[in-house]
Each structure stands twice: as structure tokens, then as C-alpha cells.
PDB file of C-alpha atoms in Angstrom:
ATOM      1  CA  MET C 208     -24.476 -13.798  56.446  1.00 54.00           C
ATOM      2  CA  LYS C 209     -27.426 -11.893  54.957  1.00 56.00           C
ATOM      3  CA  LYS C 210     -27.269  -9.402  57.832  1.00 58.00           C
ATOM      4  CA  LEU C 211     -23.564  -8.821  57.209  1.00 53.00           C
ATOM      5  CA  ILE C 212     -24.137  -8.214  53.492  1.00 58.00           C
ATOM      6  CA  PHE C 213     -26.997  -5.809  54.301  1.00 56.00           C
ATOM      7  CA  PHE C 214     -24.853  -3.949  56.866  1.00 54.00           C
ATOM      8  CA  VAL C 215     -21.904  -3.625  54.459  1.00 52.00           C
ATOM      9  CA  GLY C 216     -24.285  -2.423  51.740  1.00 54.00           C
ATOM     10  CA  VAL C 217     -25.796   0.246  53.969  1.00 55.00           C
ATOM     11  CA  LEU C 218     -22.344   1.454  55.041  1.00 51.00           C
ATOM     12  CA  THR C 219     -21.140   1.533  51.431  1.00 51.00           C
ATOM     13  CA  ILE C 220     -24.132   3.586  50.310  1.00 53.00           C
ATOM     14  CA  SER C 221     -23.914   5.978  53.261  1.00 52.00           C
ATOM     15  CA  PHE C 222     -20.200   6.718  52.744  1.00 49.00           C
ATOM     16  CA  SER C 223     -20.205   6.835  48.934  1.00 49.00           C
ATOM     17  CA  ALA C 224     -23.463   8.652  48.179  1.00 54.00           C
ATOM     18  CA  PHE C 225     -23.903  12.418  48.182  1.00 63.00           C
ATOM     19  CA  GLY C 226     -25.939  12.221  51.373  1.00 71.00           C
ATOM     20  CA  GLN C 227     -25.523  10.697  54.779  1.00 87.00           C
ATOM     21  CA  PHE C 228     -27.465   8.819  57.429  1.00 92.00           C
ATOM     22  CA  HIS C 229     -28.126  10.339  60.823  1.00 93.00           C
ATOM     23  CA  ALA C 230     -29.736   9.431  64.148  1.00 96.00           C
ATOM     24  CA  GLY C 231     -30.882  11.628  66.982  1.00 95.00           C
ATOM     25  CA  ILE C 232     -32.579  11.810  70.343  1.00 97.00           C
ATOM     26  CA  ASN C 233     -34.462  14.842  71.647  1.00 96.00           C
ATOM     27  CA  ALA C 234     -36.300  15.903  74.785  1.00 97.00           C
ATOM     28  CA  ALA C 235     -39.678  17.480  74.030  1.00 96.00           C
ATOM     29  CA  GLY C 236     -41.853  19.909  75.953  1.00 94.00           C
ATOM     30  CA  LEU C 237     -45.469  20.390  74.894  1.00 90.00           C
ATOM     31  CA  PHE C 238     -47.764  23.382  75.490  1.00 90.00           C
ATOM     32  CA  PRO C 239     -51.465  22.804  74.624  1.00 86.00           C
ATOM     33  CA  LEU C 240     -53.644  25.249  72.687  1.00 85.00           C
ATOM     34  CA  SER C 241     -57.427  25.671  72.178  1.00 77.00           C
ATOM     35  CA  THR C 242     -59.544  22.663  73.225  1.00 71.00           C
ATOM     36  CA  MET C 243     -56.533  20.641  74.352  1.00 71.00           C
ATOM     37  CA  ASN C 244     -55.786  23.368  76.914  1.00 67.00           C
ATOM     38  CA  ASN C 245     -58.952  22.304  78.815  1.00 69.00           C
ATOM     39  CA  LEU C 246     -57.633  18.744  79.107  1.00 74.00           C
ATOM     40  CA  VAL C 247     -53.840  19.034  79.506  1.00 77.00           C
ATOM     41  CA  ASP C 248     -51.587  21.439  81.442  1.00 80.00           C
ATOM     42  CA  PHE C 249     -48.342  20.453  79.675  1.00 87.00           C
ATOM     43  CA  GLY C 250     -46.532  17.422  78.267  1.00 88.00           C
ATOM     44  CA  TYR C 251     -43.006  16.062  77.979  1.00 94.00           C
ATOM     45  CA  GLY C 252     -41.128  13.055  76.675  1.00 94.00           C
ATOM     46  CA  PRO C 253     -38.398  11.573  74.466  1.00 97.00           C
ATOM     47  CA  VAL C 254     -38.230  11.684  70.671  1.00 96.00           C
ATOM     48  CA  VAL C 255     -35.952   9.388  68.637  1.00 97.00           C
ATOM     49  CA  GLU C 256     -35.403   9.607  64.909  1.00 96.00           C
ATOM     50  CA  THR C 257     -33.223   8.363  62.099  1.00 96.00           C
ATOM     51  CA  GLY C 258     -32.974   9.670  58.587  1.00 95.00           C
ATOM     52  CA  TYR C 259     -31.045  10.427  55.440  1.00 93.00           C
ATOM     53  CA  GLN C 260     -29.735  13.813  54.337  1.00 88.00           C
ATOM     54  CA  PHE C 261     -29.432  14.615  50.616  1.00 82.00           C
ATOM     55  CA  LYS C 262     -26.813  17.090  49.396  1.00 75.00           C
ATOM     56  CA  ASN C 263     -26.596  18.882  52.790  1.00 71.00           C
ATOM     57  CA  GLN C 264     -29.995  20.575  52.401  1.00 85.00           C
ATOM     58  CA  MET C 265     -32.853  18.060  52.051  1.00 90.00           C
ATOM     59  CA  ASP C 266     -33.505  15.624  54.883  1.00 91.00           C
ATOM     60  CA  VAL C 267     -36.025  12.796  55.216  1.00 93.00           C
ATOM     61  CA  SER C 268     -36.469  11.003  58.540  1.00 95.00           C
ATOM     62  CA  ILE C 269     -38.722   8.656  60.490  1.00 96.00           C
ATOM     63  CA  GLY C 270     -39.084   8.366  64.220  1.00 96.00           C
ATOM     64  CA  TYR C 271     -41.076   7.730  67.370  1.00 96.00           C
ATOM     65  CA  GLU C 272     -42.144   9.945  70.252  1.00 94.00           C
ATOM     66  CA  HIS C 273     -43.664   9.059  73.615  1.00 93.00           C
ATOM     67  CA  LEU C 274     -45.254  12.033  75.385  1.00 90.00           C
ATOM     68  CA  PHE C 275     -46.525  12.058  78.956  1.00 89.00           C
ATOM     69  CA  PHE C 276     -49.218  14.588  79.835  1.00 83.00           C
ATOM     70  CA  ASN C 277     -49.830  16.391  83.106  1.00 81.00           C
ATOM     71  CA  SER C 278     -53.625  16.359  83.280  1.00 76.00           C
ATOM     72  CA  MET C 279     -56.503  15.505  85.575  1.00 72.00           C
ATOM     73  CA  LEU C 280     -56.760  12.124  83.843  1.00 70.00           C
ATOM     74  CA  PRO C 281     -54.364   9.454  85.154  1.00 71.00           C
ATOM     75  CA  ASP C 282     -51.871   7.733  82.828  1.00 75.00           C
ATOM     76  CA  HIS C 283     -52.488  10.161  79.966  1.00 80.00           C
ATOM     77  CA  VAL C 284     -49.938   9.382  77.226  1.00 86.00           C
ATOM     78  CA  GLN C 285     -49.503   9.951  73.515  1.00 87.00           C
ATOM     79  CA  LYS C 286     -47.337   7.725  71.315  1.00 91.00           C
ATOM     80  CA  SER C 287     -46.702   8.505  67.691  1.00 92.00           C
ATOM     81  CA  GLY C 288     -44.734   7.287  64.732  1.00 94.00           C
ATOM     82  CA  PHE C 289     -43.800  10.006  62.286  1.00 95.00           C
ATOM     83  CA  ALA C 290     -42.137  10.853  59.018  1.00 95.00           C
ATOM     84  CA  ASP C 291     -40.784  14.275  58.236  1.00 93.00           C
ATOM     85  CA  ILE C 292     -39.051  16.189  55.524  1.00 94.00           C
ATOM     86  CA  LYS C 293     -36.983  19.307  56.086  1.00 93.00           C
ATOM     87  CA  TYR C 294     -34.985  21.777  54.074  1.00 93.00           C
ATOM     88  CA  GLY C 295     -31.790  23.398  55.402  1.00 90.00           C
ATOM     89  CA  LEU C 296     -31.432  27.064  54.489  1.00 88.00           C
ATOM     90  CA  LYS C 297     -27.607  26.821  54.491  1.00 84.00           C
ATOM     91  CA  LYS C 298     -25.164  24.045  53.614  1.00 81.00           C
ATOM     92  CA  ARG C 299     -22.533  24.601  56.329  1.00 82.00           C
ATOM     93  CA  GLY C 300     -22.124  25.970  59.835  1.00 83.00           C
ATOM     94  CA  ASN C 301     -25.160  26.451  62.049  1.00 88.00           C
ATOM     95  CA  ILE C 302     -28.021  25.447  59.755  1.00 90.00           C
ATOM     96  CA  PRO C 303     -31.512  26.931  60.138  1.00 95.00           C
ATOM     97  CA  TYR C 304     -34.189  24.670  58.674  1.00 95.00           C
ATOM     98  CA  ALA C 305     -37.933  24.344  58.097  1.00 96.00           C
ATOM     99  CA  GLY C 306     -40.028  21.256  57.498  1.00 95.00           C
ATOM    100  CA  LEU C 307     -43.236  19.301  57.797  1.00 95.00           C
ATOM    101  CA  ARG C 308     -43.987  16.247  59.961  1.00 95.00           C
ATOM    102  CA  THR C 309     -46.863  13.811  59.488  1.00 94.00           C
ATOM    103  CA  SER C 310     -47.744  11.606  62.450  1.00 92.00           C
ATOM    104  CA  TYR C 311     -49.856   8.581  63.278  1.00 93.00           C
ATOM    105  CA  ILE C 312     -50.878   9.325  66.872  1.00 89.00           C
ATOM    106  CA  TYR C 313     -52.120   6.860  69.487  1.00 89.00           C
ATOM    107  CA  SER C 314     -53.306   8.393  72.755  1.00 83.00           C
ATOM    108  CA  SER C 315     -54.795   6.810  75.850  1.00 79.00           C
ATOM    109  CA  HIS C 316     -55.916   7.826  79.320  1.00 72.00           C
ATOM    110  CA  GLN C 317     -57.933   6.327  82.152  1.00 70.00           C
ATOM    111  CA  ILE C 318     -61.453   7.457  82.919  1.00 71.00           C
ATOM    112  CA  MET C 319     -63.631   6.217  85.759  1.00 68.00           C
ATOM    113  CA  GLY C 320     -61.476   3.569  87.444  1.00 68.00           C
ATOM    114  CA  ASP C 321     -60.227   0.830  85.160  1.00 71.00           C
ATOM    115  CA  THR C 322     -61.837   2.138  81.953  1.00 68.00           C
ATOM    116  CA  THR C 323     -59.275   3.365  79.402  1.00 68.00           C
ATOM    117  CA  LEU C 324     -60.145   5.680  76.534  1.00 71.00           C
ATOM    118  CA  LYS C 325     -58.003   5.111  73.421  1.00 77.00           C
ATOM    119  CA  GLU C 326     -57.783   7.196  70.246  1.00 80.00           C
ATOM    120  CA  GLU C 327     -55.905   6.870  66.964  1.00 85.00           C
ATOM    121  CA  ASN C 328     -55.564   9.946  64.752  1.00 86.00           C
ATOM    122  CA  LEU C 329     -53.387  11.642  62.185  1.00 91.00           C
ATOM    123  CA  GLY C 330     -51.390  14.784  62.940  1.00 91.00           C
ATOM    124  CA  LEU C 331     -49.640  17.430  60.890  1.00 93.00           C
ATOM    125  CA  SER C 332     -46.790  19.603  62.209  1.00 94.00           C
ATOM    126  CA  PRO C 333     -44.959  22.398  60.421  1.00 96.00           C
ATOM    127  CA  PHE C 334     -41.683  23.114  62.219  1.00 96.00           C
ATOM    128  CA  ALA C 335     -38.570  25.282  62.192  1.00 97.00           C
ATOM    129  CA  GLY C 336     -35.265  24.855  63.959  1.00 96.00           C
ATOM    130  CA  ILE C 337     -31.506  25.251  63.973  1.00 95.00           C
ATOM    131  CA  LEU C 338     -28.902  22.512  63.759  1.00 92.00           C
ATOM    132  CA  PHE C 339     -25.854  23.796  65.693  1.00 92.00           C
ATOM    133  CA  GLU C 340     -22.336  22.478  65.125  1.00 89.00           C
ATOM    134  CA  SER C 341     -20.644  21.087  68.211  1.00 85.00           C
ATOM    135  CA  ALA C 342     -17.019  21.516  69.189  1.00 80.00           C
ATOM    136  CA  ILE C 343     -16.925  17.971  70.610  1.00 83.00           C
ATOM    137  CA  PHE C 344     -17.061  15.895  67.374  1.00 82.00           C
ATOM    138  CA  ASP C 345     -17.503  16.884  63.739  1.00 83.00           C
ATOM    139  CA  GLN C 346     -20.385  14.410  63.358  1.00 88.00           C
ATOM    140  CA  LEU C 347     -22.258  15.494  66.508  1.00 92.00           C
ATOM    141  CA  ASN C 348     -24.738  18.375  66.283  1.00 91.00           C
ATOM    142  CA  PHE C 349     -27.158  20.047  68.671  1.00 95.00           C
ATOM    143  CA  ASP C 350     -30.712  20.251  67.384  1.00 94.00           C
ATOM    144  CA  THR C 351     -33.417  22.698  68.487  1.00 95.00           C
ATOM    145  CA  ARG C 352     -36.883  22.652  66.985  1.00 95.00           C
ATOM    146  CA  PHE C 353     -40.153  24.527  67.468  1.00 97.00           C
ATOM    147  CA  SER C 354     -43.361  23.087  66.029  1.00 95.00           C
ATOM    148  CA  TYR C 355     -47.108  23.572  65.871  1.00 94.00           C
ATOM    149  CA  THR C 356     -49.156  20.351  65.761  1.00 90.00           C
ATOM    150  CA  LYS C 357     -52.762  19.877  64.723  1.00 90.00           C
ATOM    151  CA  ILE C 358     -54.366  16.523  65.507  1.00 86.00           C
ATOM    152  CA  PHE C 359     -57.246  15.580  63.221  1.00 86.00           C
ATOM    153  CA  ASN C 360     -59.814  14.358  65.749  1.00 80.00           C
ATOM    154  CA  LYS C 361     -63.289  15.527  66.820  1.00 76.00           C
ATOM    155  CA  GLN C 362     -61.859  17.989  69.334  1.00 74.00           C
ATOM    156  CA  LYS C 363     -59.292  19.382  66.860  1.00 79.00           C
ATOM    157  CA  HIS C 364     -56.484  19.329  69.419  1.00 81.00           C
ATOM    158  CA  GLN C 365     -53.511  21.629  68.835  1.00 87.00           C
ATOM    159  CA  TYR C 366     -50.255  22.232  70.652  1.00 88.00           C
ATOM    160  CA  LEU C 367     -46.872  23.910  70.453  1.00 93.00           C
ATOM    161  CA  LYS C 368     -43.796  21.785  71.043  1.00 93.00           C
ATOM    162  CA  VAL C 369     -40.138  22.555  71.741  1.00 96.00           C
ATOM    163  CA  GLU C 370     -37.495  19.879  71.124  1.00 96.00           C
ATOM    164  CA  ILE C 371     -33.848  20.034  72.182  1.00 97.00           C
ATOM    165  CA  GLY C 372     -31.403  17.199  71.554  1.00 95.00           C
ATOM    166  CA  LEU C 373     -28.415  15.641  69.837  1.00 94.00           C
ATOM    167  CA  ARG C 374     -27.955  14.380  66.297  1.00 93.00           C
ATOM    168  CA  TYR C 375     -25.121  12.182  65.064  1.00 92.00           C
ATOM    169  CA  ASP C 376     -24.232  12.100  61.354  1.00 88.00           C
ATOM    170  CA  PHE C 377     -22.685   8.825  60.166  1.00 87.00           C
TER     171      PHE C 377
END
């Protein structure tokens, strides 16, 4: 019963407030820079996020990404939880936007047989993109995003990332 009340409350707020909830899934491609370029050739993986849009211009979201790296080290992966805020430069149509993402990043890879090296760091990513309207459904949009990420670790890893995906507005 509590779950039903919570669900009805969330739906009521999302349809009666000035904003709206959204969810999305993206495919990401990663291109390393500086010291990370010595370790990784490229990376790829899924990104899922959900958020809330205020008055068609401000957007706050949280999400998770799981990136796989092509490197000389076996099983090299990076998982991160993130929160971002973005500002749409228009209210309607194809909407260009800019924002900032903060991430808690967990990376691991195998070294020397069964030994696994694990790291936990913070990351910061300014990004820009365009949210394209789709002709399929009014609530479905195509999302493209370009970002620069700096990981705050000893090696000061940096990379560029391209994300392409779908976003559904409830």
C-alpha cells in the first residue's frame, strides 16, 4: 500500500508541477588524453540516467555508467555514479544545452595474473549537447553529448567522451 501511495504521489507531482521527469539510455565512446593515452586506446559502454526538468530549461539528473576499456591490461573497466545539472539554451524544438557532471568513479584492472588493481576517485565533466525532437513520439527525444572529463587521481587522467542515445519525458 505504501508503494502505491508513493507511486501515485510521484505521478501527481510529475504531471502537475512545472517540470517533468525523464529517463534515458546512451551509448558512450571514450577517447583518452594525456597520461591516460599511455594506458588506454579507447573505451565504450552504456550510460543510464533519470532526472527532473524544471521549466523546460534547467535539468538535474543522476545516473550510472559502465565503461569498458581497450588496453593492454585485461578486464579494464570503469564504473561511475554521477549527478549532473544542465541548462537548455532554448525552450522548444531542438534544444542545445550545456552542463556539468560530477562523478564518483571506481576503476579496476588486472595486473600480473590474479592481482587486481582498484581505484576510487572523483571526476568532473563539463559537457555540451543537443536534444533533438523525434517524429516517433512527442515524449521521445534523441540526445547527443560531448564531454571532457578530468579524474582527480595521481595520474590526472583525462578523456573526451561522445554519448548518443534516447531520452523519454514522462
